[in-house]
Short mmCIF file of C-alpha atoms in Angstrom, two decimals:
data_model
loop_
_atom_site.label_atom_id
_atom_site.label_comp_id
_atom_site.label_asym_id
_atom_site.label_seq_id
_atom_site.Cartn_x
_atom_site.Cartn_y
_atom_site.Cartn_z
CA MET A 1 21.46 -202.29 54.44
CA GLN A 2 19.84 -199.29 55.85
CA PRO A 3 20.97 -197.82 59.22
CA THR A 4 18.73 -198.86 62.14
CA SER A 5 17.81 -195.14 62.47
CA ALA A 6 16.29 -195.10 59.01
CA ARG A 7 14.91 -198.48 59.70
CA THR A 8 13.04 -197.53 62.53
CA ARG A 9 11.99 -193.68 61.74
CA PRO A 10 8.71 -194.55 60.65
CA ARG A 11 8.02 -196.75 63.63
CA VAL A 12 8.95 -193.51 65.63
CA VAL A 13 6.83 -191.42 63.46
CA TRP A 14 3.40 -193.83 63.85
CA THR A 15 3.81 -193.91 67.53
CA TRP A 16 4.08 -190.49 67.97
CA ILE A 17 1.06 -189.97 65.78
CA ALA A 18 -0.85 -192.30 67.66
CA ALA A 19 0.35 -191.37 71.74
CA CYS A 20 -0.21 -188.04 71.10
CA VAL A 21 -3.86 -188.00 69.30
CA ALA A 22 -4.87 -190.51 71.76
CA VAL A 23 -3.63 -188.66 74.74
CA PHE A 24 -5.27 -185.38 73.51
CA MET A 25 -8.50 -187.11 72.99
CA VAL A 26 -8.75 -188.88 76.41
CA SER A 27 -7.69 -185.96 78.21
CA MET A 28 -9.86 -183.51 76.34
CA ASP A 29 -13.09 -185.47 77.45
CA ASN A 30 -12.30 -184.75 81.11
CA LEU A 31 -13.47 -181.36 80.73
CA VAL A 32 -15.00 -181.19 77.12
CA VAL A 33 -18.62 -181.66 78.44
CA THR A 34 -18.28 -179.00 81.16
CA ASN A 35 -19.64 -176.31 78.98
CA ALA A 36 -22.30 -178.52 77.46
CA LEU A 37 -23.71 -179.26 81.28
CA PRO A 38 -26.24 -176.79 80.90
CA VAL A 39 -27.85 -177.57 77.63
CA ILE A 40 -27.66 -181.49 78.47
CA ARG A 41 -29.84 -180.39 81.65
CA VAL A 42 -32.33 -179.29 79.39
CA LYS A 43 -32.13 -181.37 76.40
CA LEU A 44 -32.12 -184.54 78.38
CA ASP A 45 -34.46 -183.30 81.20
CA ALA A 46 -31.61 -183.87 83.81
CA GLY A 47 -31.19 -182.78 87.32
CA LEU A 48 -27.73 -181.88 89.43
CA GLU A 49 -27.56 -185.83 90.24
CA GLY A 50 -27.50 -186.66 86.61
CA LEU A 51 -24.82 -183.89 85.74
CA GLU A 52 -22.33 -185.19 88.65
CA TRP A 53 -22.87 -188.32 86.96
CA THR A 54 -22.07 -187.50 83.30
CA VAL A 55 -18.58 -186.29 84.57
CA ASN A 56 -18.10 -188.86 87.55
CA ALA A 57 -18.66 -191.93 85.49
CA TYR A 58 -15.94 -191.51 83.38
CA THR A 59 -13.43 -189.89 85.96
CA LEU A 60 -14.30 -192.77 88.42
CA SER A 61 -13.95 -195.95 85.89
CA PHE A 62 -10.86 -194.19 84.28
CA ALA A 63 -9.25 -193.96 87.86
CA VAL A 64 -10.23 -197.37 89.14
CA PHE A 65 -9.00 -199.11 85.84
CA LEU A 66 -5.72 -196.95 85.35
CA LEU A 67 -3.89 -199.31 87.13
CA SER A 68 -5.07 -202.24 85.79
CA GLY A 69 -4.99 -201.31 81.98
CA ALA A 70 -1.47 -201.39 82.03
CA ALA A 71 -0.58 -204.27 83.66
CA LEU A 72 -3.03 -206.07 80.77
CA GLY A 73 -0.80 -204.38 78.27
CA ASP A 74 2.34 -205.70 79.73
CA ARG A 75 0.77 -209.09 79.65
CA PHE A 76 -1.09 -209.24 76.22
CA GLY A 77 1.05 -206.59 74.44
CA ARG A 78 1.21 -203.07 74.49
CA ARG A 79 -0.17 -202.39 71.00
CA ARG A 80 -3.00 -204.87 71.01
CA LEU A 81 -4.30 -203.50 74.28
CA PHE A 82 -4.03 -199.82 73.28
CA ALA A 83 -6.11 -200.71 70.58
CA ILE A 84 -8.88 -202.42 72.52
CA GLY A 85 -8.90 -199.65 74.66
CA LEU A 86 -9.11 -196.97 71.79
CA THR A 87 -11.98 -199.17 70.23
CA ILE A 88 -13.86 -199.33 73.61
CA PHE A 89 -13.48 -195.53 73.45
CA THR A 90 -14.43 -194.94 70.15
CA LEU A 91 -17.61 -197.17 70.69
CA ALA A 92 -18.56 -195.63 73.75
CA SER A 93 -18.29 -192.16 72.40
CA ALA A 94 -20.98 -193.08 69.83
CA GLY A 95 -22.94 -194.34 72.51
CA ALA A 96 -22.99 -191.07 74.54
CA ALA A 97 -23.55 -189.09 71.15
CA MET A 98 -27.22 -191.46 70.53
CA ALA A 99 -28.15 -191.40 73.91
CA PRO A 100 -31.71 -190.92 74.33
CA ASN A 101 -31.63 -190.15 78.21
CA ILE A 102 -29.52 -189.07 80.98
CA GLY A 103 -29.17 -192.80 82.22
CA THR A 104 -27.98 -194.06 78.85
CA LEU A 105 -25.60 -190.85 78.53
CA VAL A 106 -23.94 -191.99 82.09
CA THR A 107 -23.36 -195.65 81.35
CA ALA A 108 -21.69 -194.70 78.09
CA ARG A 109 -19.27 -192.16 79.73
CA ALA A 110 -18.50 -195.16 82.18
CA ILE A 111 -17.46 -197.16 79.40
CA GLN A 112 -15.52 -194.16 77.72
CA GLY A 113 -13.70 -194.31 81.15
CA PHE A 114 -12.79 -197.63 80.57
CA GLY A 115 -11.42 -197.48 77.66
CA GLY A 116 -9.64 -194.52 78.04
CA ALA A 117 -8.03 -195.98 81.23
CA ILE A 118 -6.62 -198.47 78.96
CA ALA A 119 -5.32 -196.45 76.49
CA MET A 120 -3.64 -193.83 78.40
CA PRO A 121 -0.88 -195.38 80.35
CA LEU A 122 0.09 -197.55 77.26
CA THR A 123 0.74 -194.15 75.16
CA LEU A 124 3.85 -193.67 76.76
CA THR A 125 5.22 -197.03 77.02
CA LEU A 126 4.92 -197.42 73.64
CA LEU A 127 6.76 -194.36 73.06
CA SER A 128 9.21 -195.53 75.08
CA SER A 129 9.88 -198.59 73.10
CA VAL A 130 10.69 -196.61 70.09
CA VAL A 131 12.45 -193.35 71.69
CA PRO A 132 16.12 -193.84 73.05
CA ALA A 133 16.52 -193.32 76.47
CA ALA A 134 18.46 -190.16 75.93
CA ARG A 135 15.69 -188.42 74.14
CA ARG A 136 12.78 -189.34 76.64
CA GLY A 137 12.76 -186.40 78.49
CA VAL A 138 12.10 -184.55 75.23
CA ALA A 139 9.65 -187.19 74.36
CA PHE A 140 7.74 -187.15 77.83
CA GLY A 141 7.66 -183.36 77.82
CA VAL A 142 5.68 -183.31 74.61
CA TRP A 143 3.43 -186.01 75.77
CA GLY A 144 2.52 -184.00 78.95
CA ALA A 145 1.92 -180.79 77.06
CA THR A 146 -0.45 -182.81 74.58
CA ALA A 147 -2.12 -184.02 77.57
CA GLY A 148 -2.27 -180.30 79.17
CA LEU A 149 -3.54 -178.92 75.98
CA GLY A 150 -6.38 -181.35 75.79
CA VAL A 151 -7.41 -180.61 79.28
CA ALA A 152 -7.16 -176.73 78.74
CA LEU A 153 -8.92 -176.55 75.17
CA GLY A 154 -11.71 -179.05 76.11
CA PRO A 155 -14.36 -176.67 77.51
CA VAL A 156 -13.48 -174.34 74.57
CA ILE A 157 -13.91 -176.89 72.15
CA GLY A 158 -16.81 -178.29 73.93
CA GLY A 159 -18.43 -174.74 74.16
CA ALA A 160 -17.83 -174.45 70.01
CA ILE A 161 -19.52 -177.60 69.44
CA THR A 162 -22.15 -177.66 71.38
CA GLU A 163 -23.02 -173.85 70.06
CA TYR A 164 -22.71 -174.54 66.48
CA ALA A 165 -23.45 -177.97 66.01
CA SER A 166 -24.97 -179.87 69.10
CA TRP A 167 -24.10 -181.24 72.78
CA GLN A 168 -23.79 -184.78 70.87
CA TRP A 169 -21.10 -183.96 68.76
CA ILE A 170 -18.95 -183.62 71.55
CA PHE A 171 -19.11 -187.30 71.37
CA TRP A 172 -19.11 -187.90 67.96
CA VAL A 173 -16.09 -186.15 67.04
CA ASN A 174 -14.40 -188.77 69.03
CA VAL A 175 -15.20 -191.39 66.59
CA PRO A 176 -13.75 -190.60 63.28
CA ILE A 177 -10.88 -189.74 65.04
CA GLY A 178 -10.35 -193.22 66.42
CA LEU A 179 -11.38 -195.14 63.64
CA LEU A 180 -8.79 -193.17 61.58
CA LEU A 181 -6.18 -193.90 64.55
CA LEU A 182 -6.73 -197.71 64.46
CA PRO A 183 -5.07 -198.33 60.75
CA VAL A 184 -2.53 -196.07 62.19
CA LEU A 185 -1.48 -198.92 65.02
CA LEU A 186 -0.19 -201.07 61.91
CA GLY A 187 3.03 -199.25 61.83
CA VAL A 188 3.46 -199.16 65.88
CA ARG A 189 5.83 -201.82 67.21
CA GLU A 190 4.35 -204.47 69.79
CA SER A 191 5.86 -204.50 73.00
CA ARG A 192 5.40 -206.33 76.25
CA GLY A 193 6.56 -205.32 80.18
CA GLY A 194 7.88 -207.91 82.53
CA ALA A 195 5.32 -207.00 85.05
CA GLY A 196 1.58 -208.07 84.09
CA ARG A 197 0.24 -209.24 87.27
CA LEU A 198 -3.07 -208.56 87.81
CA ASP A 199 -5.28 -207.89 90.98
CA PRO A 200 -8.90 -208.73 89.82
CA ILE A 201 -9.92 -208.99 93.52
CA GLY A 202 -8.91 -205.40 94.53
CA THR A 203 -10.15 -204.10 91.31
CA VAL A 204 -13.65 -205.46 92.11
CA LEU A 205 -13.56 -203.96 95.89
CA VAL A 206 -12.27 -200.93 94.83
CA THR A 207 -14.76 -200.32 92.02
CA LEU A 208 -17.71 -201.38 94.15
CA GLY A 209 -16.63 -199.54 97.03
CA LEU A 210 -15.95 -196.42 95.35
CA PHE A 211 -19.08 -196.83 93.48
CA GLY A 212 -21.11 -197.07 96.63
CA VAL A 213 -19.68 -193.70 98.79
CA VAL A 214 -19.77 -191.68 95.41
CA PHE A 215 -23.46 -192.99 95.09
CA GLY A 216 -24.56 -192.41 98.45
CA VAL A 217 -22.97 -188.38 98.27
CA VAL A 218 -24.75 -187.84 95.22
CA ARG A 219 -27.92 -189.03 96.28
CA GLY A 220 -27.91 -187.54 99.86
CA ASN A 221 -29.43 -184.17 99.50
CA GLY A 222 -32.34 -185.58 97.25
CA HIS A 223 -33.18 -188.55 98.77
CA GLY A 224 -32.60 -187.91 102.64
CA TRP A 225 -29.04 -188.54 104.42
CA ALA A 226 -30.85 -190.96 106.66
CA SER A 227 -32.67 -192.73 103.75
CA GLY A 228 -32.31 -196.55 103.87
CA GLN A 229 -31.03 -196.10 99.82
CA VAL A 230 -28.57 -193.57 101.09
CA LEU A 231 -27.06 -194.82 104.37
CA THR A 232 -26.76 -198.62 102.98
CA SER A 233 -24.73 -197.39 99.86
CA LEU A 234 -22.49 -195.31 102.02
CA ILE A 235 -21.90 -197.91 105.01
CA VAL A 236 -21.27 -200.73 101.94
CA GLY A 237 -19.48 -198.81 99.92
CA GLY A 238 -17.10 -197.87 103.15
CA LEU A 239 -16.86 -201.19 104.41
CA LEU A 240 -15.82 -202.48 100.84
CA VAL A 241 -12.85 -199.78 100.60
CA VAL A 242 -11.67 -201.10 104.09
CA ALA A 243 -11.86 -204.56 102.43
CA PHE A 244 -9.96 -203.29 99.58
CA VAL A 245 -7.35 -201.91 101.68
CA ALA A 246 -7.06 -204.97 104.30
CA TRP A 247 -6.75 -207.15 100.97
CA GLU A 248 -4.40 -205.24 99.06
CA LEU A 249 -2.00 -205.64 102.44
CA ARG A 250 -2.10 -209.40 102.00
CA ALA A 251 -2.45 -209.76 98.11
CA PRO A 252 0.46 -211.80 96.07
CA ALA A 253 0.32 -209.09 93.85
CA PRO A 254 -1.43 -205.66 94.94
CA MET A 255 -2.96 -203.35 92.58
CA VAL A 256 -1.52 -200.65 95.08
CA PRO A 257 1.49 -201.63 96.88
CA LEU A 258 0.79 -199.90 100.65
CA ARG A 259 4.03 -200.22 101.75
CA MET A 260 4.59 -197.00 99.53
CA PHE A 261 2.73 -195.38 101.90
CA ARG A 262 4.96 -196.03 105.19
CA ASN A 263 7.37 -192.93 103.51
CA ARG A 264 5.76 -189.79 104.79
CA GLY A 265 6.83 -188.01 102.01
CA PHE A 266 4.67 -190.11 99.81
CA ALA A 267 1.84 -190.75 101.78
CA LEU A 268 1.61 -186.40 102.18
CA THR A 269 2.42 -186.18 98.46
CA ASN A 270 -0.37 -188.35 97.53
CA LEU A 271 -2.89 -186.53 100.05
CA VAL A 272 -2.40 -183.36 98.66
CA SER A 273 -2.69 -184.71 95.52
CA LEU A 274 -6.25 -185.73 96.22
CA ILE A 275 -7.00 -182.79 98.18
CA MET A 276 -6.18 -180.44 95.37
CA SER A 277 -8.43 -182.29 92.94
CA PHE A 278 -11.01 -182.52 95.18
CA GLY A 279 -11.03 -178.62 95.92
CA MET A 280 -10.50 -177.48 92.55
CA PHE A 281 -12.18 -179.72 90.00
CA GLY A 282 -15.47 -179.54 92.01
CA ALA A 283 -15.31 -176.09 91.84
CA VAL A 284 -14.35 -175.75 88.06
CA PHE A 285 -17.45 -178.43 87.60
CA LEU A 286 -20.08 -175.67 89.04
CA SER A 287 -18.26 -172.39 88.00
CA ALA A 288 -18.24 -173.57 84.64
CA GLN A 289 -22.29 -173.89 84.58
CA PHE A 290 -22.51 -170.62 86.11
CA LEU A 291 -21.48 -168.47 83.34
CA GLN A 292 -24.33 -169.78 81.06
CA THR A 293 -26.74 -170.64 83.47
CA VAL A 294 -26.96 -167.27 85.43
CA GLN A 295 -24.76 -164.90 83.04
CA GLY A 296 -26.28 -166.20 79.81
CA TYR A 297 -23.11 -166.61 77.73
CA SER A 298 -23.25 -169.33 75.25
CA PRO A 299 -21.49 -172.53 75.20
CA LEU A 300 -18.25 -170.99 73.35
CA GLU A 301 -18.51 -167.65 75.11
CA ALA A 302 -18.53 -169.51 78.62
CA GLY A 303 -15.31 -171.86 77.28
CA VAL A 304 -13.30 -169.01 75.90
CA ARG A 305 -13.73 -166.99 79.04
CA THR A 306 -12.88 -169.74 81.34
CA LEU A 307 -9.36 -170.15 79.48
CA PRO A 308 -7.43 -167.78 82.04
CA TRP A 309 -8.30 -170.48 84.45
CA THR A 310 -8.18 -173.68 82.59
CA ALA A 311 -4.92 -172.63 79.99
CA MET A 312 -2.92 -171.14 82.37
CA PRO A 313 -1.18 -174.13 83.59
CA VAL A 314 -0.27 -174.81 79.91
CA LEU A 315 1.99 -171.57 80.55
CA ALA A 316 2.88 -172.10 84.10
CA SER A 317 3.80 -175.42 84.11
CA PRO A 318 7.45 -174.93 82.47
CA ILE A 319 8.08 -172.04 84.78
CA ALA A 320 6.98 -174.33 88.14
CA GLY A 321 9.57 -176.96 86.78
CA LEU A 322 12.43 -174.41 86.49
CA LEU A 323 11.62 -173.32 90.12
CA SER A 324 11.10 -176.55 91.37
CA ASP A 325 14.75 -177.59 90.65
CA ARG A 326 16.09 -174.21 92.60
CA ILE A 327 14.19 -173.99 95.50
CA GLY A 328 12.54 -177.52 95.86
CA ALA A 329 9.57 -179.14 94.50
CA ARG A 330 7.73 -179.11 98.06
CA ARG A 331 7.72 -175.23 98.30
CA ILE A 332 6.34 -174.87 94.36
CA VAL A 333 3.29 -177.38 95.70
CA ALA A 334 2.50 -175.06 98.66
CA ILE A 335 2.65 -171.94 96.70
CA GLY A 336 0.64 -173.41 94.12
CA LEU A 337 -2.12 -174.46 96.49
CA VAL A 338 -2.11 -171.10 97.97
CA LEU A 339 -2.45 -169.41 94.65
CA GLN A 340 -5.28 -171.66 94.26
CA THR A 341 -7.15 -171.19 98.05
CA ALA A 342 -6.94 -167.16 96.89
CA GLY A 343 -8.26 -167.65 93.37
CA LEU A 344 -11.25 -169.80 94.86
CA ALA A 345 -11.72 -167.20 98.28
CA TRP A 346 -11.81 -164.49 95.26
CA LEU A 347 -14.69 -166.11 93.80
CA ALA A 348 -16.51 -166.68 96.58
CA VAL A 349 -16.01 -162.98 97.58
CA VAL A 350 -17.11 -161.46 94.18
CA THR A 351 -19.88 -163.99 92.44
CA ARG A 352 -23.28 -162.57 92.06
CA THR A 353 -25.80 -162.87 89.35
CA ASP A 354 -24.50 -159.68 87.68
CA VAL A 355 -21.05 -159.55 88.42
CA PRO A 356 -19.09 -157.86 85.37
CA TYR A 357 -16.32 -160.39 83.96
CA GLY A 358 -13.52 -158.71 84.41
CA GLU A 359 -14.08 -158.90 88.30
CA LEU A 360 -13.62 -162.77 87.66
CA VAL A 361 -10.70 -162.77 85.51
CA PRO A 362 -7.96 -162.10 88.39
CA ALA A 363 -9.43 -164.92 90.32
CA PHE A 364 -9.28 -167.12 87.29
CA VAL A 365 -5.41 -166.01 86.86
CA LEU A 366 -4.70 -167.44 90.26
CA ALA A 367 -6.41 -170.16 90.63
CA GLY A 368 -4.91 -171.53 86.97
CA LEU A 369 -1.38 -170.03 87.92
CA GLY A 370 -1.79 -172.37 91.16
CA MET A 371 -2.54 -175.45 89.02
CA GLY A 372 0.30 -174.61 87.04
CA PHE A 373 2.61 -174.79 89.75
CA PHE A 374 1.05 -177.84 91.41
CA PHE A 375 1.41 -180.64 88.62
CA ALA A 376 4.67 -180.69 87.35
CA PRO A 377 6.38 -180.63 90.93
CA ILE A 378 3.49 -182.99 92.26
CA ALA A 379 4.68 -185.58 89.75
CA ARG A 380 8.35 -184.97 90.78
CA LEU A 381 7.83 -185.51 94.46
CA THR A 382 5.67 -188.85 93.76
CA ILE A 383 8.69 -190.38 91.84
CA ASP A 384 11.04 -189.05 93.96
CA PHE A 385 9.76 -190.09 97.18
CA ALA A 386 8.82 -193.48 95.70
CA PRO A 387 11.54 -196.64 95.55
CA ALA A 388 13.27 -196.99 92.43
CA ALA A 389 11.53 -200.21 91.57
CA LEU A 390 8.13 -198.99 92.36
CA ALA A 391 8.45 -195.76 90.21
CA GLY A 392 5.60 -196.89 87.94
CA VAL A 393 3.17 -198.21 90.02
CA ALA A 394 3.49 -195.28 92.20
CA SER A 395 2.66 -192.63 89.15
CA GLY A 396 0.06 -194.88 88.78
CA THR A 397 -1.21 -194.50 91.95
CA SER A 398 -0.70 -190.76 92.35
CA ASN A 399 -3.18 -190.44 88.90
CA ALA A 400 -5.68 -192.65 90.31
CA LEU A 401 -5.89 -190.58 93.14
CA ARG A 402 -6.02 -187.59 91.59
CA GLN A 403 -8.97 -188.99 89.67
CA LEU A 404 -10.71 -190.02 92.61
CA GLY A 405 -10.36 -186.95 94.42
CA THR A 406 -12.10 -184.76 91.42
CA VAL A 407 -14.85 -187.72 91.66
CA LEU A 408 -15.68 -187.39 95.29
CA GLY A 409 -14.91 -183.24 94.79
CA VAL A 410 -17.49 -183.13 92.36
CA ALA A 411 -19.82 -185.33 94.56
CA VAL A 412 -19.53 -183.45 97.73
CA LEU A 413 -19.03 -179.83 96.41
CA GLY A 414 -22.44 -180.79 94.42
CA ALA A 415 -24.06 -181.88 97.68
CA VAL A 416 -23.27 -178.27 99.22
CA PHE A 417 -24.39 -176.58 96.39
CA SER A 418 -27.98 -178.51 96.27
CA ALA A 419 -28.10 -178.03 100.10
CA VAL A 420 -27.75 -174.26 100.06
CA GLY A 421 -28.95 -173.31 96.51
CA GLY A 422 -29.93 -175.06 93.62
CA TYR A 423 -31.49 -174.13 89.69
CA ALA A 424 -34.47 -172.61 90.96
CA ASN A 425 -33.31 -169.20 89.69
CA GLY A 426 -30.08 -167.29 89.32
CA GLN A 427 -29.75 -166.10 92.89
CA SER A 428 -30.22 -169.67 94.04
CA PHE A 429 -27.22 -170.97 91.79
CA VAL A 430 -25.02 -168.29 93.23
CA ASP A 431 -25.80 -168.89 96.84
CA GLY A 432 -25.27 -172.75 96.27
CA LEU A 433 -22.12 -171.69 94.10
CA ARG A 434 -20.29 -169.44 96.51
CA ALA A 435 -21.17 -172.11 99.54
CA ALA A 436 -19.14 -174.89 97.38
CA GLN A 437 -16.62 -172.48 96.58
CA VAL A 438 -15.91 -171.77 100.45
CA VAL A 439 -15.87 -175.43 100.68
CA GLY A 440 -13.42 -175.95 98.14
CA ALA A 441 -10.84 -172.74 99.18
CA ILE A 442 -10.96 -174.21 103.13
CA VAL A 443 -10.09 -177.63 101.62
CA LEU A 444 -7.46 -176.50 99.26
CA GLY A 445 -5.93 -174.33 102.29
CA ILE A 446 -5.89 -177.61 104.27
CA GLY A 447 -4.12 -179.04 101.14
CA ALA A 448 -1.53 -175.97 101.41
CA LEU A 449 -0.69 -176.63 105.07
CA VAL A 450 -0.18 -180.66 104.48
CA ALA A 451 1.86 -179.52 101.63
CA PHE A 452 4.35 -177.66 104.00
CA ALA A 453 4.45 -180.55 106.14
CA ILE A 454 6.27 -182.73 103.23
CA PRO A 455 9.70 -183.44 103.90
CA ARG A 456 12.03 -182.06 101.94
CA ASP A 457 12.59 -183.26 98.20
CA PRO A 458 14.65 -186.27 98.39
CA ILE A 459 16.65 -185.73 95.15
CA GLY A 460 16.08 -181.67 94.83
CA PRO A 461 18.45 -178.84 96.29
CA GLU A 462 17.02 -179.40 99.67
CA ALA A 463 18.20 -183.38 99.96
CA THR A 464 20.95 -184.55 101.93
CA THR A 465 22.47 -187.99 101.56
CA THR A 466 24.39 -190.39 103.17
CA ASP A 467 25.63 -193.57 102.48
CA ALA A 468 22.70 -195.77 103.79
CA GLY A 469 20.61 -194.12 100.94
CA THR A 470 18.92 -190.83 100.20
CA THR A 471 17.22 -189.20 103.25
CA THR A 472 14.79 -186.48 103.79
CA ASP A 473 14.86 -183.86 106.49
CA ALA A 474 12.47 -185.94 108.40
CA GLY A 475 15.00 -188.75 108.71
CA THR A 476 13.11 -190.77 106.26
CA THR A 477 15.25 -192.88 104.11
CA LEU A 478 13.90 -194.13 101.01
CA ASP A 479 14.02 -197.75 100.28
CA THR A 480 16.14 -199.31 97.95
CA ALA A 481 13.41 -202.03 96.64
CA THR A 482 14.59 -204.02 93.97
CA ALA A 483 12.63 -205.31 90.75
CA SER A 484 11.72 -209.04 92.32
CA ASP A 485 9.97 -206.95 95.01
CA ALA A 486 8.42 -204.40 93.41
CA GLY A 487 5.07 -206.11 92.59
CA PRO A 488 2.98 -205.21 89.69
CA VAL A 489 3.81 -201.91 87.74
CA GLY A 490 0.46 -200.55 87.36
CA ASP A 491 0.94 -197.91 84.76
CA GLY A 492 2.86 -200.60 82.47
CA VAL A 493 6.51 -199.56 82.89
CA SER A 494 9.18 -202.51 83.08
CA THR A 495 11.42 -202.35 85.84
CA GLU A 496 14.49 -202.61 83.72
CA ALA A 497 14.03 -200.18 81.07
CA GLU A 498 10.85 -198.28 80.73
CA PRO A 499 10.44 -194.91 82.12
CA ALA A 500 7.93 -193.96 84.60
CA LEU A 501 4.72 -192.38 83.76
CA THR A 502 4.96 -188.95 85.30
CA ASN A 503 2.08 -187.02 84.36
#
């Protein structure tokens, strides 16, 4: 009889392949479209609103369904739901590639995000089912690095494909990869979790509410902020978001257990996370277009030139992890936000129609270093401030809020860009871009101040402990909730044996 390790090794290999390729593909599609936006604007005769929805449709549906997707995996089988999510993502990619107009492209992107939201969190839980507990730290480190690499290379890959093939191929490329991955799943072990409870009412309320708010913000400049359509969208969307919060307070199996936010550290950590995505990724959306629309770089040239910004987190994140162990995660998060603020402010000062690329590089590096100093420590704080039994849903909630920050940032900074400038000519674009960069820098600066208000890391070097539990410097004692009190684990992590989703 073969040893257990020998019998299970093929499953580990197939699971690694499926998880890492899928997480790279889904992560890449967050930013792969950025350097194709100028081409899409011309080819599909799209305006700023259409470009915003090309990005937001994906991130909004991804954020909203991120918590529900893994709960479905717990209930119906993680491998089965992973296959379904991958299939939806692949078919939607084909739909996006064949889109004859911007409306069809936006719809396909929304479906892509839905499929990605199902598949993404299940990559971790499938890995955890085959990797020994003692080696999960390494496993998840590789998983996180793969996701980060997908985000970093997305603009470059998208630019290269757009330049040497066509913008449609940034979506077609997903199709053969997805089809090849599906047979690989036959070698992956099926598993289920202990939660699997859903919150369909909460999902509907938050989906419609956020859609209404974003729809109103995106259409405000073009249709008038006092128009009936915009006002109705904003008011109804806001009321539905309030209704979502009210429902979550009384729901038997809430999508987001709001009691987690009674902990000041957890609440401020998630607020900072949302603020960072709002300020930074809203600026990335516009800055990536500047290099092509105003300065005339090709899609690939623009993608390569943004690497000091987008790839820097891959290099900086390991350093940030080591430093957070030494001096505390909250300080590293605050430093990261200060660096991002400085980077955007620098861009707002130097950006002009004829600015040499060399003058942009220091700002790109500062902003990229700030992002790298942010991601790993903020994930640690999210888990450290959450009750142990709610680690999974806490991490899923944090991921969802980051995605929502991106959606709101693209919408609001896009509105600022449209109000001050536009696509009429290079100077008009620069005027709008600089205004958006100033607003983004202000928002990130506020985020830095909030980060300094986060209580000391309850598990890091600054922590003090008492017999009653782990206590922060602000006197906030963490709950010691039991598994029975945990509610649904939104990212599909079992409260008994599965690890938290920490990216």
